[in-house]
């Protein structure tokens, strides 16, 4: 499609400006993470570290089991997202396709489950997990995270499934497909971007959790997720910001990786869109 | 902290094998013969295997840690396992953890106690409450509970879940390291731990005058503007004005601060409480009036005068324009960045802020002085209570309180008596060291993984945050090294003494500041006399009133509210629950006497 | 189609929903007995069974707080502004990115803008205090173009704006990704047909793109309405100070200072329940509105 040069320039200028504003604090973090300890409390702050050093990173990696934290977070995020996606794809699809009145009640059932704030269910959940001997175990987090990912995921997936014309499955089912195989063969491939976005959403909810992780995991720092670990870098009185910034940036890396992995599915649609 | 310590001088260095061979009966004599040193380790305790012994086996000057005598009946056989809660965070060397480190291994050998972690929390206030609540709710209280917050403590008391330790204490508590150490100040240590004359726990004890403020001043700035250290609030004002007008700071024109401050008027760092104290009041403190009743200082008319003064200072640009958006620790950048040359900060200033200041400006010369007096000659500041609102408790029905008390006393003696020369476990990463890996017991630049016994030991002398059994432990140590070790001829000092005596200018300043602060602790302090759990009305509306107070005070200072807002605040305070709180506070107060 | 015929064909759909229901029942509904603490004077030592019942007293106490009006108002203003800004901003950003042709450019930007979502407010708060202070980078920059320095965190004129803008900054990138995924579902043929008919860029966006992502817009709007009383607890806690309580104190920060700090579990529970209840009502209303006026059932 034709687009004037002027339009393109304006578009890119706007996008770049927005992005610079959005990204500046990230740069600031990176800049701080490179500061030598003696420069942290210097005034005025500098845009570019005159003597950048990776000492903060080295220190964190040498002194803390960052690799273990990252692995724990990844295990929990992947497992809880997978669990949630499994139940949510099935539930979301059937809510989207059931034409009887009952589907609304079921939708409401999932919706209602979000109603209670976590402050109220955290004690009962803790007591249950304690009885199941799960406290201190990553499994407790997988379950806890899946409980709050699932309602969201059901909703989001139902929304994406709604955009896929039911005629396609009807045709497949006339050809002898069961609803399950219609879902697997027809609907899921078509809703790849939606699945990717929902997976990402769930992954992120799990990755970002701090409250449940702090409650259900115990002292041994080898059992921590990266959020709990990074929070522990902040001392009570003294705060070495270069280490906190370095820790936060390290904690973000897997998210970038998860995104880059899922992005091809998001982009599969995007590419199709851009051919307009 | 930069004093070099000759432990790489190989010709003086006995190998670890030498040490193992020498350890035992012949050790003292052998060491004496070899180095001509009086043995500091004559009293080797029992049969503690050499590999568990703390100390400095490779040290060239032949000193090692002396272990206190092993308590009667210990180590218990069979060993017992005790569960406990701990405050984190902590770090351990590879393969060690809170249940298994050189400390717990030595402890097991001495006492027969094995510690098992029930749960932990970090320094977050909401988290410690949650962790204790969850433990109570799931009916799994640990045997030994570290630093139980007061709200939890009263809930536990109310429901009869705590062990009364009064009798065991009488029987087994060490006469010096527990009974005497905790008996200071007419028993104030027991203000929370003792309920109706019964001991329901062990007090948490901080160091004397730990948070009492001194006035810290840049002497080089004073010299530059040709003034001397301020002794009155009026002089303080003149010095602040001179600093600001002369642009003494490192941040360029117009960025110098008169005095560093933050959103908390009575803060642990860069506080303003001595300004209020100069008028004889401390915000949020309860103090006795002429009739012997307690009154709330924040509503006294003197507060209005202080607020008026601070308001004027703010308008004159002596306080940072956004001082009230900072938390105390953020003032570190004002001091370290050399924007301010005055602050009211406790004796630990040479540990936080000053090192950065000196690093960024080698000419910076900090001194401390007494707090300036107010217009009517009052010189007061907030008195720091060495007994914070928390208690160590034991689960109801726990059978080994006696063992825990003995263990606590043993570690207290080892850690708190400077003669024992405890400095951790050299060679296992658990010892004082500086960034070059050298022995550095001054602790000023503790490495993250450096030796910090508070994180590793179970019981009061090991709590994260620095509890000891005596509030004078730090002072005693400083006095020992200044009055005894420093007077020894150099060739009679052992390496331990040398390391302690080898502090740089800042750590010497720190020692002097501690001595000064403790000297003025009782005389200059205004005490908050309300020391118990919050009253009923405090629980309901106290926090709302506190919030109102902070909001109004800050807004008056920064000119967003008129000074007379103070009067309507007082009215609101009275009618909003303050009168009821006053009644309840006095009911408690008179019940005390 | 008779019911029997329908069931013969559709029964697998009903079976597929069972795992979800079981899971949610077990881990989301079962623990709901925790709700009783909102109606008790809960003490963990007495437990759920033995703590005294006090009816609606916790709620009454909450509603009669001297500053209830102020904190409720602040909460609504901040949260509604955030929701509107976040949704509108994310849609615009998604449309802009969708127009950008360089795939590499677009991918890198997508990755970058969604990163802030993963920073905790504890960390971000530190950065913002650095950037926004009177001597911070932003004020220094403003100084260069002759604007006086502003108390972004310390003045009641600015505080809400700072909270809203920084909240927008943190979350917009992530919402954008969700919209971008929705944009892919739009059939490009529609655009081509419209272009052939001579429709301009904005007409096409208005008539094709926006209606195409309508379900996503409605869904995300409804979801965020459910959180309308969550104005950003951690964020405000790290950024505020007593001088801006007037404009910045929200329900959660207030309850934190008064309730949680003094361990009033029940009060905190009652407030949480109240917030969820309001959120639930709003979701139901938006559900009804979407069904009635947009002809779309979000459930």
Short mmCIF file of C-alpha atoms in Angstrom, two decimals, chain B residues 241-419:
data_model
loop_
_atom_site.label_atom_id
_atom_site.label_comp_id
_atom_site.label_asym_id
_atom_site.label_seq_id
_atom_site.Cartn_x
_atom_site.Cartn_y
_atom_site.Cartn_z
CA UNK B 241 23.15 29.99 56.18
CA UNK B 242 26.88 30.53 55.71
CA UNK B 243 27.34 27.08 54.14
CA UNK B 244 24.47 27.67 51.73
CA UNK B 245 25.52 31.20 50.80
CA UNK B 246 29.12 30.16 50.24
CA UNK B 247 27.97 27.23 48.07
CA UNK B 248 30.24 24.90 49.99
CA UNK B 249 28.78 21.77 48.41
CA UNK B 250 30.17 19.73 45.56
CA UNK B 251 27.03 19.91 43.46
CA UNK B 252 27.48 23.33 41.89
CA UNK B 253 25.88 26.68 42.60
CA UNK B 254 22.66 26.66 44.57
CA UNK B 255 22.71 22.99 45.54
CA UNK B 256 24.27 23.17 49.00
CA UNK B 257 21.98 22.16 51.85
CA UNK B 258 21.98 23.77 55.27
CA UNK B 259 21.27 20.50 56.98
CA UNK B 260 20.35 17.05 55.70
CA UNK B 261 16.82 15.91 56.60
CA UNK B 262 14.08 13.57 55.43
CA UNK B 263 10.38 12.81 55.75
CA UNK B 264 10.78 11.42 59.25
CA UNK B 265 11.26 14.13 61.82
CA UNK B 266 12.64 11.61 64.32
CA UNK B 267 14.68 9.39 61.98
CA UNK B 268 17.54 6.91 62.40
CA UNK B 269 19.68 8.98 60.07
CA UNK B 270 19.72 12.72 59.38
CA UNK B 271 17.08 13.35 62.02
CA UNK B 272 15.61 16.62 63.25
CA UNK B 273 14.72 15.37 66.73
CA UNK B 274 17.44 17.41 68.49
CA UNK B 275 15.83 20.56 67.03
CA UNK B 276 12.54 19.62 68.65
CA UNK B 277 14.54 18.62 71.73
CA UNK B 278 15.96 22.13 71.93
CA UNK B 279 12.41 23.17 72.82
CA UNK B 280 12.07 20.19 75.16
CA UNK B 281 9.67 18.12 73.03
CA UNK B 282 9.90 15.06 70.76
CA UNK B 283 7.09 14.35 68.28
CA UNK B 284 5.07 11.21 69.08
CA UNK B 285 6.68 10.73 72.51
CA UNK B 286 4.72 10.41 75.76
CA UNK B 287 6.37 12.33 78.57
CA UNK B 288 5.37 13.05 82.18
CA UNK B 289 3.92 16.46 82.99
CA UNK B 290 4.13 18.41 86.27
CA UNK B 291 1.35 16.27 87.79
CA UNK B 292 3.04 13.02 86.91
CA UNK B 293 0.55 12.22 84.15
CA UNK B 294 1.74 11.27 80.68
CA UNK B 295 1.05 13.75 77.90
CA UNK B 296 1.51 13.55 74.15
CA UNK B 297 4.36 15.79 73.09
CA UNK B 298 3.11 16.32 69.52
CA UNK B 299 0.26 18.53 70.71
CA UNK B 300 2.27 20.74 73.03
CA UNK B 301 2.60 24.42 72.06
CA UNK B 302 6.40 24.09 71.89
CA UNK B 303 5.92 21.96 68.79
CA UNK B 304 4.36 24.94 67.05
CA UNK B 305 7.45 27.00 67.78
CA UNK B 306 9.72 24.33 66.31
CA UNK B 307 7.51 23.95 63.26
CA UNK B 308 7.62 27.74 62.82
CA UNK B 309 11.41 27.66 62.99
CA UNK B 310 11.73 24.80 60.52
CA UNK B 311 9.20 26.50 58.25
CA UNK B 312 11.39 29.58 58.20
CA UNK B 313 14.50 27.48 57.48
CA UNK B 314 12.73 25.75 54.61
CA UNK B 315 11.60 29.08 53.18
CA UNK B 316 15.19 30.32 53.41
CA UNK B 317 16.35 27.32 51.40
CA UNK B 318 18.31 25.69 54.23
CA UNK B 319 16.50 22.37 53.85
CA UNK B 320 16.37 20.54 50.53
CA UNK B 321 13.34 21.68 48.57
CA UNK B 322 12.18 18.06 48.46
CA UNK B 323 13.64 16.85 51.76
CA UNK B 324 10.28 15.37 52.73
CA UNK B 325 10.23 13.00 49.76
CA UNK B 326 13.31 11.17 51.00
CA UNK B 327 13.54 8.17 53.26
CA UNK B 328 16.40 8.42 55.76
CA UNK B 329 18.74 6.10 53.86
CA UNK B 330 18.42 8.31 50.80
CA UNK B 331 20.16 11.10 52.67
CA UNK B 332 23.23 8.96 52.10
CA UNK B 333 23.53 10.64 48.71
CA UNK B 334 23.37 14.11 50.25
CA UNK B 335 26.17 13.28 52.66
CA UNK B 336 28.15 11.02 50.34
CA UNK B 337 27.67 13.44 47.46
CA UNK B 338 28.89 16.30 49.68
CA UNK B 339 25.81 18.46 49.42
CA UNK B 340 25.42 18.92 53.15
CA UNK B 341 27.93 19.68 55.87
CA UNK B 342 25.63 19.27 58.86
CA UNK B 343 23.48 16.43 60.10
CA UNK B 344 22.06 14.96 63.26
CA UNK B 345 23.05 11.32 63.02
CA UNK B 346 24.01 8.60 65.53
CA UNK B 347 27.56 7.52 66.22
CA UNK B 348 27.57 5.17 63.24
CA UNK B 349 27.90 8.05 60.75
CA UNK B 350 31.52 7.03 59.98
CA UNK B 351 30.04 3.77 58.70
CA UNK B 352 27.40 5.21 56.40
CA UNK B 353 27.66 8.39 54.37
CA UNK B 354 31.01 9.60 55.61
CA UNK B 355 33.11 7.03 53.74
CA UNK B 356 31.48 8.11 50.48
CA UNK B 357 31.88 11.74 51.39
CA UNK B 358 35.58 11.32 51.98
CA UNK B 359 35.99 9.21 48.85
CA UNK B 360 34.32 11.89 46.73
CA UNK B 361 36.14 14.75 48.40
CA UNK B 362 39.49 13.84 49.95
CA UNK B 363 39.53 17.19 51.75
CA UNK B 364 36.34 16.42 53.64
CA UNK B 365 37.00 16.48 57.37
CA UNK B 366 34.06 15.44 59.50
CA UNK B 367 33.87 15.98 63.23
CA UNK B 368 31.08 15.45 65.69
CA UNK B 369 29.94 17.67 68.47
CA UNK B 370 27.33 18.03 71.12
CA UNK B 371 23.86 19.09 70.05
CA UNK B 372 23.22 22.85 70.17
CA UNK B 373 20.95 24.25 72.88
CA UNK B 374 17.61 25.93 72.26
CA UNK B 375 16.56 29.54 72.93
CA UNK B 376 15.71 28.81 76.56
CA UNK B 377 18.84 26.81 77.19
CA UNK B 378 17.34 23.34 76.71
CA UNK B 379 19.60 20.65 75.26
CA UNK B 380 17.68 17.46 74.64
CA UNK B 381 17.20 14.76 72.02
CA UNK B 382 15.23 11.56 71.62
CA UNK B 383 16.56 8.91 73.99
CA UNK B 384 17.10 5.65 72.21
CA UNK B 385 15.63 2.79 74.12
CA UNK B 386 17.99 -0.21 74.01
CA UNK B 387 15.00 -2.53 74.35
CA UNK B 388 12.94 -2.51 71.16
CA UNK B 389 9.40 -3.82 70.95
CA UNK B 390 10.18 -7.46 70.47
CA UNK B 391 10.87 -10.55 72.57
CA UNK B 392 12.45 -14.00 72.17
CA UNK B 393 9.89 -16.60 73.22
CA UNK B 394 9.56 -20.30 73.85
CA UNK B 395 6.66 -22.50 72.86
CA UNK B 396 4.41 -23.59 75.70
CA UNK B 397 5.50 -27.04 76.80
CA UNK B 398 9.00 -26.78 75.36
CA UNK B 399 11.25 -28.81 77.62
CA UNK B 400 14.70 -27.53 76.91
CA UNK B 401 14.58 -23.86 77.86
CA UNK B 402 17.48 -24.55 80.24
CA UNK B 403 19.66 -25.79 77.39
CA UNK B 404 18.91 -22.76 75.25
CA UNK B 405 19.71 -20.40 78.13
CA UNK B 406 23.04 -22.16 78.67
CA UNK B 407 23.85 -21.97 74.99
CA UNK B 408 23.03 -18.26 74.84
CA UNK B 409 25.30 -17.53 77.79
CA UNK B 410 28.14 -19.54 76.30
CA UNK B 411 28.01 -17.69 72.99
CA UNK B 412 27.54 -14.36 74.76
CA UNK B 413 30.72 -14.98 76.70
CA UNK B 414 32.61 -16.03 73.61
CA UNK B 415 31.46 -13.06 71.52
CA UNK B 416 31.12 -10.30 74.05
CA UNK B 417 34.25 -10.74 76.11
CA UNK B 418 37.05 -9.16 74.07
CA UNK B 419 39.56 -11.31 75.94
#
